[in-house]
Amino acid sequence: MKKLIALLLTLTFCLLLASCGTKTEPEATVPPEVNSASTDSEEPTELVFWTMWDGGDVTVASLIFDEYNQTHPDVHIDFQQQDFNQFATKLKTGMMSGQGPDFAISYIGGFVTGLQADDMLVSISGEAARLGVNIDFGGYTPAAMEAAKVDGEYYAVPCDNLIRVLMYNKELLAGTSVLNDDGTLKLEPGYDNFMNMLGTAAKETGIADPLALTMRPPQLVLGWLTMYEQLGGHDFIDLENRTCVFDDEIAVKALTEYQKIYADYVPENLAPPADLDMFKAGKLPFYIDGSWNVAAAADALGDAFGVTTFPQLGEKNALVTTNHAFIIPKNSEMSDAKTKAILEFIKWWGENNYRWSEAGHLPAYIPSTETEEFKNMPWPQYYKSTLGVAVPIYTIPNANLHQIAEVRDPIQQGMLGTITQEEAVKQVKDNLNQLLPNL
């Protein structure tokens, strides 16, 4: 009887399996083209990208990323804009917690070297060699690549050169002696020549304060550092000994002369975004700010718009520059497929770097400046020569010199005249000498 029961249970179980199996039969009736599409297709590699870009940068960058997603269906990059003021902190916190992006934008310099020292970044050159992605590291701006290098490896790849330019309004300056017949600006090297040009423009246009000079604190620091370089300053930070070594006399003169431009020729209390707005509205003939505002100003002014390089105010022609750069956070769960997809995007961005010039930036990948697409862009040609005089910003560990409060705040106060330029420079040096040993 037990054997009979066992046999019956076995037969019943087999019948149940057979009946379950019959439920798969309808799938066989699905048209072959539908069935093959569901089995042969693969989901794209999903990547999360963080940036601090804002304004016109986001508009242009979003279009470039959209184009990449459309032309590379095997990859989808989720473009995520983060708050500029909180970006550095949020990025580092996300990287430490494993909740950060797959890749991101940073500034080349101390922030990158600090992250690398904390073992939080992937060696881009090392991974490119391992995974067979042929990025032309030698084709990028040499100064930027040198700042991205640690122990012979590249931990960042620049996507632009961030510079300041002098924009002007041809209609407001029409008939004045500061314009050439072809509408270009008569701008001779030297501080006195620049101040005389502003004075002449003020007199001949009737606009007493003709210049909008951006008062964003980080840009003020970059303007001061550029003046320092142009006046013959060079050494600034001794990284080995963690001390500030800049020449006090040159630093004070640089800030004093830069502040005089503001005091003599900039409308009182003019602050962003009113500076750009007034220039775009045709109320001021001159505007000094980053090239990232070129596209917006040109669109607003049309044929009246003109642009040239940042003025040479000292004996040396130099411009302290910074660079946006791609970085890859170290993540133990990152697959080779994701890493390779990121590297291939970075390579593609470089080879198509002229597209980023639509936002006003100069390409970091030098061969991109030789493309017909770049040459046909209306404005970068007028300040492309800046690449030949670019000086990378001085590096400090774990921070960007032009953005930290220890430098930014005294320089802003010195520019506004709430403290003397001597006191501002002294505060910068004292602050840095206290800060550097702890970075």
CSV table of C-alpha atoms in Angstrom, one decimal:
chain,number,residue,atom,x,y,z
A,1,MET,CA,0.0,0.0,0.0
A,2,LYS,CA,2.9,2.4,0.9
A,3,LYS,CA,4.5,1.7,-2.5
A,4,LEU,CA,1.2,2.3,-4.3
A,5,ILE,CA,0.7,5.6,-2.5
A,6,ALA,CA,4.3,6.7,-3.3
A,7,LEU,CA,3.7,5.8,-7.0
A,8,LEU,CA,0.5,7.8,-7.1
A,9,LEU,CA,2.2,10.8,-5.6
A,10,THR,CA,5.0,10.6,-8.1
A,11,LEU,CA,2.6,10.5,-11.0
A,12,THR,CA,0.6,13.4,-9.6
A,13,PHE,CA,3.8,15.5,-9.2
A,14,CYS,CA,4.8,14.7,-12.8
A,15,LEU,CA,1.3,15.8,-14.0
A,16,LEU,CA,1.6,19.0,-12.1
A,17,LEU,CA,5.0,19.8,-13.7
A,18,ALA,CA,3.5,19.0,-17.1
A,19,SER,CA,0.6,21.3,-16.5
A,20,CYS,CA,3.0,24.1,-15.3
A,21,GLY,CA,5.0,23.6,-18.4
A,22,THR,CA,2.0,24.2,-20.6
A,23,LYS,CA,1.8,27.8,-19.3
A,24,THR,CA,4.9,28.6,-21.3
A,25,GLU,CA,3.2,27.6,-24.6
A,26,PRO,CA,1.6,31.1,-25.3
A,27,GLU,CA,5.1,32.7,-25.3
A,28,ALA,CA,5.9,30.6,-28.3
A,29,THR,CA,3.1,32.3,-30.2
A,30,VAL,CA,4.6,35.7,-29.7
A,31,PRO,CA,5.8,37.1,-33.1
A,32,PRO,CA,9.5,36.5,-33.6
A,33,GLU,CA,10.4,40.2,-34.0
A,34,VAL,CA,8.8,41.0,-30.6
A,35,ASN,CA,10.5,38.1,-28.8
A,36,SER,CA,13.9,38.8,-30.3
A,37,ALA,CA,13.7,42.5,-29.3
A,38,SER,CA,13.1,41.6,-25.7
A,39,THR,CA,15.9,39.1,-25.5
A,40,ASP,CA,18.6,40.7,-27.7
A,41,SER,CA,18.4,44.3,-26.4
A,42,GLU,CA,20.6,45.4,-23.5
A,43,GLU,CA,19.9,48.2,-21.0
A,44,PRO,CA,22.3,51.2,-21.4
A,45,THR,CA,25.1,51.7,-18.9
A,46,GLU,CA,23.7,54.3,-16.5
A,47,LEU,CA,26.0,57.0,-15.2
A,48,VAL,CA,25.4,59.8,-12.7
A,49,PHE,CA,27.2,63.1,-13.3
A,50,TRP,CA,27.4,66.0,-10.9
A,51,THR,CA,28.4,69.6,-11.8
A,52,MET,CA,28.4,73.0,-10.1
A,53,TRP,CA,27.8,74.8,-13.5
A,54,ASP,CA,25.0,77.3,-13.6
A,55,GLY,CA,23.6,80.0,-15.9
A,56,GLY,CA,24.5,79.7,-19.6
A,57,ASP,CA,27.0,76.9,-18.8
A,58,VAL,CA,24.1,74.6,-17.8
A,59,THR,CA,22.2,75.4,-21.0
A,60,VAL,CA,25.1,74.5,-23.3
A,61,ALA,CA,26.3,71.6,-21.2
A,62,SER,CA,22.8,70.0,-21.1
A,63,LEU,CA,22.6,70.1,-24.9
A,64,ILE,CA,26.0,68.5,-25.2
A,65,PHE,CA,25.1,65.7,-22.8
A,66,ASP,CA,21.8,65.2,-24.5
A,67,GLU,CA,23.6,64.9,-27.8
A,68,TYR,CA,25.9,62.3,-26.3
A,69,ASN,CA,23.0,60.2,-24.9
A,70,GLN,CA,21.2,60.3,-28.3
A,71,THR,CA,24.3,59.3,-30.3
A,72,HIS,CA,25.5,56.7,-27.8
A,73,PRO,CA,22.4,54.6,-27.0
A,74,ASP,CA,24.5,52.1,-25.0
A,75,VAL,CA,25.1,54.8,-22.4
A,76,HIS,CA,22.8,57.2,-20.5
A,77,ILE,CA,24.4,60.0,-18.4
A,78,ASP,CA,22.1,61.5,-15.8
A,79,PHE,CA,23.2,65.2,-15.8
A,80,GLN,CA,22.7,66.6,-12.3
A,81,GLN,CA,23.2,70.2,-11.4
A,82,GLN,CA,24.2,70.9,-7.8
A,83,ASP,CA,24.2,74.2,-5.8
A,84,PHE,CA,27.5,76.0,-6.5
A,85,ASN,CA,28.0,77.2,-3.0
A,86,GLN,CA,27.5,73.7,-1.5
A,87,PHE,CA,29.1,71.7,-4.2
A,88,ALA,CA,32.6,71.0,-2.8
A,89,THR,CA,31.2,69.9,0.5
A,90,LYS,CA,28.4,67.8,-0.9
A,91,LEU,CA,30.7,66.1,-3.4
A,92,LYS,CA,33.3,65.1,-0.8
A,93,THR,CA,30.5,64.0,1.6
A,94,GLY,CA,28.9,61.9,-1.1
A,95,MET,CA,32.3,60.4,-2.1
A,96,MET,CA,33.0,59.4,1.6
A,97,SER,CA,29.6,57.9,2.0
A,98,GLY,CA,29.5,56.0,-1.3
A,99,GLN,CA,26.5,58.1,-2.3
A,100,GLY,CA,28.3,60.4,-4.7
A,101,PRO,CA,28.2,60.5,-8.5
A,102,ASP,CA,30.0,58.2,-10.9
A,103,PHE,CA,32.0,61.1,-12.2
A,104,ALA,CA,31.9,64.9,-11.6
A,105,ILE,CA,33.3,68.3,-12.4
A,106,SER,CA,35.9,69.9,-10.1
A,107,TYR,CA,38.5,72.6,-10.3
A,108,ILE,CA,42.0,71.6,-11.1
A,109,GLY,CA,44.4,72.4,-8.3
A,110,GLY,CA,44.3,71.9,-4.5
A,111,PHE,CA,40.8,70.3,-4.4
A,112,VAL,CA,41.9,67.5,-6.8
A,113,THR,CA,45.3,67.0,-5.2
A,114,GLY,CA,43.6,66.9,-1.7
A,115,LEU,CA,41.1,64.3,-2.8
A,116,GLN,CA,43.9,62.2,-4.3
A,117,ALA,CA,45.9,62.5,-1.1
A,118,ASP,CA,42.9,61.1,0.7
A,119,ASP,CA,42.7,58.2,-1.7
A,120,MET,CA,39.3,59.3,-3.0
A,121,LEU,CA,40.1,59.6,-6.7
A,122,VAL,CA,40.7,57.1,-9.5
A,123,SER,CA,43.8,57.6,-11.6
A,124,ILE,CA,42.3,58.5,-15.0
A,125,SER,CA,45.5,57.8,-16.9
A,126,GLY,CA,46.0,54.5,-15.1
A,127,GLU,CA,42.4,53.3,-15.8
A,128,ALA,CA,42.6,54.5,-19.4
A,129,ALA,CA,45.7,52.4,-20.0
A,130,ARG,CA,44.2,49.4,-18.2
A,131,LEU,CA,40.9,49.5,-20.1
A,132,GLY,CA,42.3,50.4,-23.4
A,133,VAL,CA,40.8,53.9,-23.8
A,134,ASN,CA,43.2,56.1,-25.8
A,135,ILE,CA,42.9,59.5,-24.3
A,136,ASP,CA,45.4,62.0,-25.8
A,137,PHE,CA,46.6,63.5,-22.5
A,138,GLY,CA,49.5,65.3,-24.3
A,139,GLY,CA,46.9,67.3,-26.4
A,140,TYR,CA,45.6,69.3,-23.4
A,141,THR,CA,46.7,72.6,-22.1
A,142,PRO,CA,50.1,71.8,-20.5
A,143,ALA,CA,49.8,74.0,-17.4
A,144,ALA,CA,46.4,72.5,-16.6
A,145,MET,CA,47.7,68.9,-17.1
A,146,GLU,CA,50.6,69.6,-14.9
A,147,ALA,CA,48.3,70.7,-12.1
A,148,ALA,CA,46.2,67.6,-12.6
A,149,LYS,CA,49.3,65.3,-12.2
A,150,VAL,CA,50.2,63.5,-9.0
A,151,ASP,CA,53.2,61.2,-8.9
A,152,GLY,CA,53.2,60.9,-12.7
A,153,GLU,CA,49.6,60.1,-13.1
A,154,TYR,CA,46.6,62.2,-14.1
A,155,TYR,CA,43.7,62.4,-11.7
A,156,ALA,CA,41.7,64.9,-13.6
A,157,VAL,CA,41.2,65.9,-17.2
A,158,PRO,CA,40.5,69.6,-18.0
A,159,CYS,CA,37.4,70.4,-20.1
A,160,ASP,CA,38.2,74.2,-20.5
A,161,ASN,CA,40.3,77.1,-19.7
A,162,LEU,CA,38.5,79.6,-17.5
A,163,ILE,CA,39.6,83.2,-18.3
A,164,ARG,CA,38.5,86.8,-17.9
A,165,VAL,CA,38.0,89.0,-20.8
A,166,LEU,CA,37.2,92.7,-21.6
A,167,MET,CA,33.9,93.1,-23.3
A,168,TYR,CA,32.8,96.5,-24.9
A,169,ASN,CA,29.8,98.1,-26.6
A,170,LYS,CA,30.7,99.4,-30.1
A,171,GLU,CA,27.5,101.6,-30.3
A,172,LEU,CA,28.2,103.4,-27.0
A,173,LEU,CA,31.8,103.9,-28.1
A,174,ALA,CA,31.1,104.9,-31.7
A,175,GLY,CA,32.7,108.2,-32.6
A,176,THR,CA,35.1,108.1,-29.7
A,177,SER,CA,38.9,108.0,-29.9
A,178,VAL,CA,39.1,104.6,-28.2
A,179,LEU,CA,37.8,102.6,-31.2
A,180,ASN,CA,39.7,101.8,-34.4
A,181,ASP,CA,38.0,102.2,-37.7
A,182,ASP,CA,37.1,98.5,-37.8
A,183,GLY,CA,35.4,98.7,-34.4
A,184,THR,CA,38.1,97.0,-32.5
A,185,LEU,CA,39.4,98.6,-29.2
A,186,LYS,CA,42.5,100.7,-29.0
A,187,LEU,CA,44.1,99.0,-26.1
A,188,GLU,CA,47.8,99.5,-25.5
A,189,PRO,CA,49.7,97.5,-22.8
A,190,GLY,CA,50.3,99.2,-19.5
A,191,TYR,CA,48.3,100.4,-16.5
A,192,ASP,CA,48.4,104.1,-17.3
A,193,ASN,CA,47.2,103.4,-20.9
A,194,PHE,CA,44.3,101.4,-19.6
A,195,MET,CA,43.3,104.0,-17.1
A,196,ASN,CA,43.6,106.7,-19.8
A,197,MET,CA,41.4,104.8,-22.1
A,198,LEU,CA,38.7,104.5,-19.5
A,199,GLY,CA,39.0,108.2,-18.7
A,200,THR,CA,38.8,109.1,-22.4
A,201,ALA,CA,35.7,106.9,-22.8
A,202,ALA,CA,34.1,108.5,-19.8
A,203,LYS,CA,34.6,112.0,-21.1
A,204,GLU,CA,33.6,111.3,-24.7
A,205,THR,CA,30.5,109.2,-24.0
A,206,GLY,CA,29.4,111.3,-21.0
A,207,ILE,CA,29.2,108.1,-18.9
A,208,ALA,CA,31.2,109.0,-15.8
A,209,ASP,CA,31.6,105.4,-14.6
A,210,PRO,CA,32.0,103.4,-17.8
A,211,LEU,CA,33.2,100.0,-16.5
A,212,ALA,CA,31.3,97.1,-15.0
A,213,LEU,CA,34.0,95.1,-13.1
A,214,THR,CA,32.6,91.9,-11.6
A,215,MET,CA,32.6,92.0,-7.8
A,216,ARG,CA,32.2,88.3,-7.2
A,217,PRO,CA,34.8,87.6,-4.5
A,218,PRO,CA,36.5,84.7,-6.3
A,219,GLN,CA,36.9,86.7,-9.4
A,220,LEU,CA,38.3,89.6,-7.4
A,221,VAL,CA,41.0,87.3,-6.1
A,222,LEU,CA,41.8,86.1,-9.6
A,223,GLY,CA,42.0,89.7,-10.8
A,224,TRP,CA,44.4,90.5,-7.9
A,225,LEU,CA,46.5,87.5,-8.5
A,226,THR,CA,46.7,88.4,-12.2
A,227,MET,CA,47.9,91.9,-11.3
A,228,TYR,CA,50.5,90.3,-9.0
A,229,GLU,CA,51.8,88.2,-11.9
A,230,GLN,CA,51.8,91.1,-14.3
A,231,LEU,CA,53.7,93.3,-11.9
A,232,GLY,CA,56.5,90.7,-11.6
A,233,GLY,CA,55.3,88.5,-8.7
A,234,HIS,CA,55.8,84.8,-9.0
A,235,ASP,CA,56.4,82.8,-5.9
A,236,PHE,CA,53.2,82.6,-3.7
A,237,ILE,CA,53.0,79.4,-1.7
A,238,ASP,CA,55.8,77.2,-0.5
A,239,LEU,CA,53.9,73.9,-0.4
A,240,GLU,CA,56.8,71.9,1.0
A,241,ASN,CA,57.0,74.0,4.1
A,242,ARG,CA,53.3,75.0,4.1
A,243,THR,CA,54.0,78.7,4.2
A,244,CYS,CA,52.9,81.8,2.3
A,245,VAL,CA,55.8,83.4,0.6
A,246,PHE,CA,54.4,86.0,-1.8
A,247,ASP,CA,56.2,89.4,-2.2
A,248,ASP,CA,54.2,91.8,0.1
A,249,GLU,CA,55.2,95.0,-1.8
A,250,ILE,CA,54.1,93.6,-5.1
A,251,ALA,CA,51.0,92.1,-3.6
A,252,VAL,CA,50.0,95.5,-2.1
A,253,LYS,CA,50.7,97.4,-5.3
A,254,ALA,CA,48.6,94.9,-7.3
A,255,LEU,CA,45.6,95.3,-5.0
A,256,THR,CA,46.0,99.1,-4.8
A,257,GLU,CA,46.1,99.5,-8.5
A,258,TYR,CA,43.2,97.0,-9.1
A,259,GLN,CA,41.1,98.8,-6.4
A,260,LYS,CA,41.8,102.2,-8.1
A,261,ILE,CA,40.1,100.9,-11.3
A,262,TYR,CA,37.1,100.0,-9.2
A,263,ALA,CA,37.1,103.3,-7.3
A,264,ASP,CA,37.5,105.6,-10.3
A,265,TYR,CA,35.5,104.0,-13.0
A,266,VAL,CA,32.9,101.5,-11.7
A,267,PRO,CA,29.4,102.7,-10.6
A,268,GLU,CA,29.1,102.8,-6.9
A,269,ASN,CA,27.7,99.7,-5.2
A,270,LEU,CA,27.4,97.8,-8.5
A,271,ALA,CA,27.2,94.1,-7.7
A,272,PRO,CA,26.3,90.9,-9.6
A,273,PRO,CA,24.0,90.3,-11.4
A,274,ALA,CA,23.5,94.1,-12.0
A,275,ASP,CA,26.9,94.4,-13.6
A,276,LEU,CA,26.1,92.0,-16.4
A,277,ASP,CA,22.5,93.3,-16.7
A,278,MET,CA,23.7,96.9,-17.1
A,279,PHE,CA,26.2,95.9,-19.8
A,280,LYS,CA,23.6,93.8,-21.6
A,281,ALA,CA,21.1,96.7,-21.5
A,282,GLY,CA,23.6,99.0,-23.2
A,283,LYS,CA,24.1,101.3,-20.2
A,284,LEU,CA,27.9,100.8,-19.8
A,285,PRO,CA,30.5,100.6,-22.5
A,286,PHE,CA,32.9,98.2,-20.7
A,287,TYR,CA,32.6,95.0,-18.8
A,288,ILE,CA,35.3,92.7,-17.3
A,289,ASP,CA,34.2,89.2,-16.3
A,290,GLY,CA,34.7,85.6,-17.3
A,291,SER,CA,34.3,84.5,-20.9
A,292,TRP,CA,31.4,82.4,-19.7
A,293,ASN,CA,29.3,85.6,-20.0
A,294,VAL,CA,30.3,86.3,-23.6
A,295,ALA,CA,27.5,84.4,-25.2
A,296,ALA,CA,24.8,86.1,-23.1
A,297,ALA,CA,26.2,89.5,-23.7
A,298,ALA,CA,26.7,89.0,-27.4
A,299,ASP,CA,23.1,87.8,-27.7
A,300,ALA,CA,21.8,90.9,-26.0
A,301,LEU,CA,23.9,93.4,-27.8
A,302,GLY,CA,24.1,91.9,-31.3
A,303,ASP,CA,26.3,93.8,-33.7
A,304,ALA,CA,27.2,96.3,-30.9
A,305,PHE,CA,29.1,93.6,-29.0
A,306,GLY,CA,32.9,93.5,-28.9
A,307,VAL,CA,35.4,91.5,-26.9
A,308,THR,CA,39.1,91.3,-26.4
A,309,THR,CA,41.6,89.8,-23.9
A,310,PHE,CA,42.0,90.9,-20.3
A,311,PRO,CA,44.2,94.0,-20.4
A,312,GLN,CA,47.9,93.8,-19.8
A,313,LEU,CA,48.3,96.2,-16.9
A,314,GLY,CA,51.9,95.4,-16.0
A,315,GLU,CA,55.2,94.8,-17.7
A,316,LYS,CA,54.4,91.1,-18.1
A,317,ASN,CA,51.4,89.8,-20.1
A,318,ALA,CA,49.8,87.1,-17.9
A,319,LEU,CA,46.4,85.9,-16.8
A,320,VAL,CA,45.9,83.6,-13.8
A,321,THR,CA,43.5,80.9,-14.9
A,322,THR,CA,41.5,78.0,-13.5
A,323,ASN,CA,40.1,75.0,-15.2
A,324,HIS,CA,37.0,72.8,-14.8
A,325,ALA,CA,38.0,69.2,-15.0
A,326,PHE,CA,36.5,65.7,-15.0
A,327,ILE,CA,37.2,63.5,-12.0
A,328,ILE,CA,36.2,60.0,-11.2
A,329,PRO,CA,35.6,59.2,-7.5
A,330,LYS,CA,37.0,56.0,-6.2
A,331,ASN,CA,34.2,53.4,-5.6
A,332,SER,CA,34.8,49.8,-4.8
A,333,GLU,CA,31.5,48.9,-6.5
A,334,MET,CA,32.3,50.7,-9.7
A,335,SER,CA,32.3,48.2,-12.6
A,336,ASP,CA,34.9,48.2,-15.4
A,337,ALA,CA,32.0,48.8,-17.8
A,338,LYS,CA,31.0,52.0,-16.0
A,339,THR,CA,34.6,53.2,-15.7
A,340,LYS,CA,35.2,52.6,-19.4
A,341,ALA,CA,32.0,54.4,-20.4
A,342,ILE,CA,33.2,57.4,-18.4
A,343,LEU,CA,36.6,57.4,-19.9
A,344,GLU,CA,35.1,57.2,-23.4
A,345,PHE,CA,32.9,60.2,-22.7
A,346,ILE,CA,35.9,62.2,-21.4
A,347,LYS,CA,37.7,61.3,-24.6
A,348,TRP,CA,34.7,62.3,-26.7
A,349,TRP,CA,34.3,65.6,-24.8
A,350,GLY,CA,38.0,66.4,-25.6
A,351,GLU,CA,37.6,65.6,-29.3
A,352,ASN,CA,34.5,67.7,-29.5
A,353,ASN,CA,35.7,70.4,-27.1
A,354,TYR,CA,34.9,73.2,-29.5
A,355,ARG,CA,31.2,72.6,-28.6
A,356,TRP,CA,31.9,73.9,-25.0
A,357,SER,CA,33.1,77.2,-26.6
A,358,GLU,CA,29.5,77.9,-27.3
A,359,ALA,CA,29.4,78.9,-23.6
A,360,GLY,CA,32.3,81.2,-24.2
A,361,HIS,CA,35.0,78.9,-22.8
A,362,LEU,CA,38.4,78.2,-24.4
A,363,PRO,CA,38.9,74.5,-25.1
A,364,ALA,CA,41.4,72.6,-22.9
A,365,TYR,CA,42.0,70.1,-25.7
A,366,ILE,CA,44.3,72.2,-28.0
A,367,PRO,CA,43.6,70.3,-31.3
A,368,SER,CA,39.9,71.3,-30.9
A,369,THR,CA,40.9,74.9,-31.5
A,370,GLU,CA,42.1,73.9,-34.9
A,371,THR,CA,38.8,72.6,-36.1
A,372,GLU,CA,36.7,74.5,-38.6
A,373,GLU,CA,33.8,74.5,-36.1
A,374,PHE,CA,35.9,76.4,-33.6
A,375,LYS,CA,37.4,78.7,-36.2
A,376,ASN,CA,33.9,79.6,-37.3
A,377,MET,CA,32.7,80.7,-33.9
A,378,PRO,CA,32.4,84.5,-33.8
A,379,TRP,CA,34.0,85.4,-30.4
A,380,PRO,CA,36.7,83.0,-29.0
A,381,GLN,CA,39.0,84.1,-31.8
A,382,TYR,CA,39.4,87.5,-30.1
A,383,TYR,CA,40.7,86.0,-26.9
A,384,LYS,CA,42.2,82.7,-27.9
A,385,SER,CA,45.7,84.2,-27.5
A,386,THR,CA,45.2,84.1,-23.8
A,387,LEU,CA,46.2,80.5,-23.9
A,388,GLY,CA,49.8,81.6,-24.6
A,389,VAL,CA,50.0,83.7,-21.4
A,390,ALA,CA,47.9,81.6,-19.0
A,391,VAL,CA,49.3,81.0,-15.5
A,392,PRO,CA,47.6,78.3,-13.5
A,393,ILE,CA,46.4,79.4,-10.1
A,394,TYR,CA,48.7,78.7,-7.2
A,395,THR,CA,47.8,75.4,-5.5
A,396,ILE,CA,47.1,74.8,-1.9
A,397,PRO,CA,46.0,71.5,-0.4
A,398,ASN,CA,42.3,70.5,-0.2
A,399,ALA,CA,41.0,73.9,-1.4
A,400,ASN,CA,40.9,76.4,-4.2
A,401,LEU,CA,42.9,79.6,-3.4
A,402,HIS,CA,40.4,82.0,-5.0
A,403,GLN,CA,37.4,80.6,-3.2
A,404,ILE,CA,38.5,80.2,0.5
A,405,ALA,CA,37.3,82.8,2.9
A,406,GLU,CA,40.8,83.3,4.3
A,407,VAL,CA,41.8,84.9,1.0
A,408,ARG,CA,38.4,85.9,-0.5
A,409,ASP,CA,37.1,88.1,2.3
A,410,PRO,CA,40.2,90.3,2.9
A,411,ILE,CA,40.6,90.9,-0.8
A,412,GLN,CA,36.9,91.9,-1.2
A,413,GLN,CA,37.2,94.3,1.7
A,414,GLY,CA,40.3,95.8,0.3
A,415,MET,CA,38.6,96.3,-3.1
A,416,LEU,CA,35.6,97.9,-1.4
A,417,GLY,CA,37.8,100.1,0.7
A,418,THR,CA,36.5,99.0,4.0
A,419,ILE,CA,40.1,98.1,5.0
A,420,THR,CA,43.3,99.3,3.5
A,421,GLN,CA,45.0,97.3,0.8
A,422,GLU,CA,48.0,96.9,3.1
A,423,GLU,CA,45.8,95.4,5.8
A,424,ALA,CA,44.0,93.2,3.3
A,425,VAL,CA,47.3,91.7,2.1
A,426,LYS,CA,48.5,91.2,5.6
A,427,GLN,CA,45.4,89.4,6.6
A,428,VAL,CA,45.7,87.1,3.6
A,429,LYS,CA,49.3,86.2,4.5
A,430,ASP,CA,48.5,85.7,8.2
A,431,ASN,CA,45.4,83.6,7.4
A,432,LEU,CA,47.2,81.4,5.0
A,433,ASN,CA,50.2,80.9,7.3
A,434,GLN,CA,47.7,79.7,10.0
A,435,LEU,CA,45.7,77.6,7.5
A,436,LEU,CA,48.3,75.9,5.4
A,437,PRO,CA,49.9,73.7,8.2
A,438,ASN,CA,46.4,72.3,8.9
A,439,LEU,CA,45.4,71.5,5.3
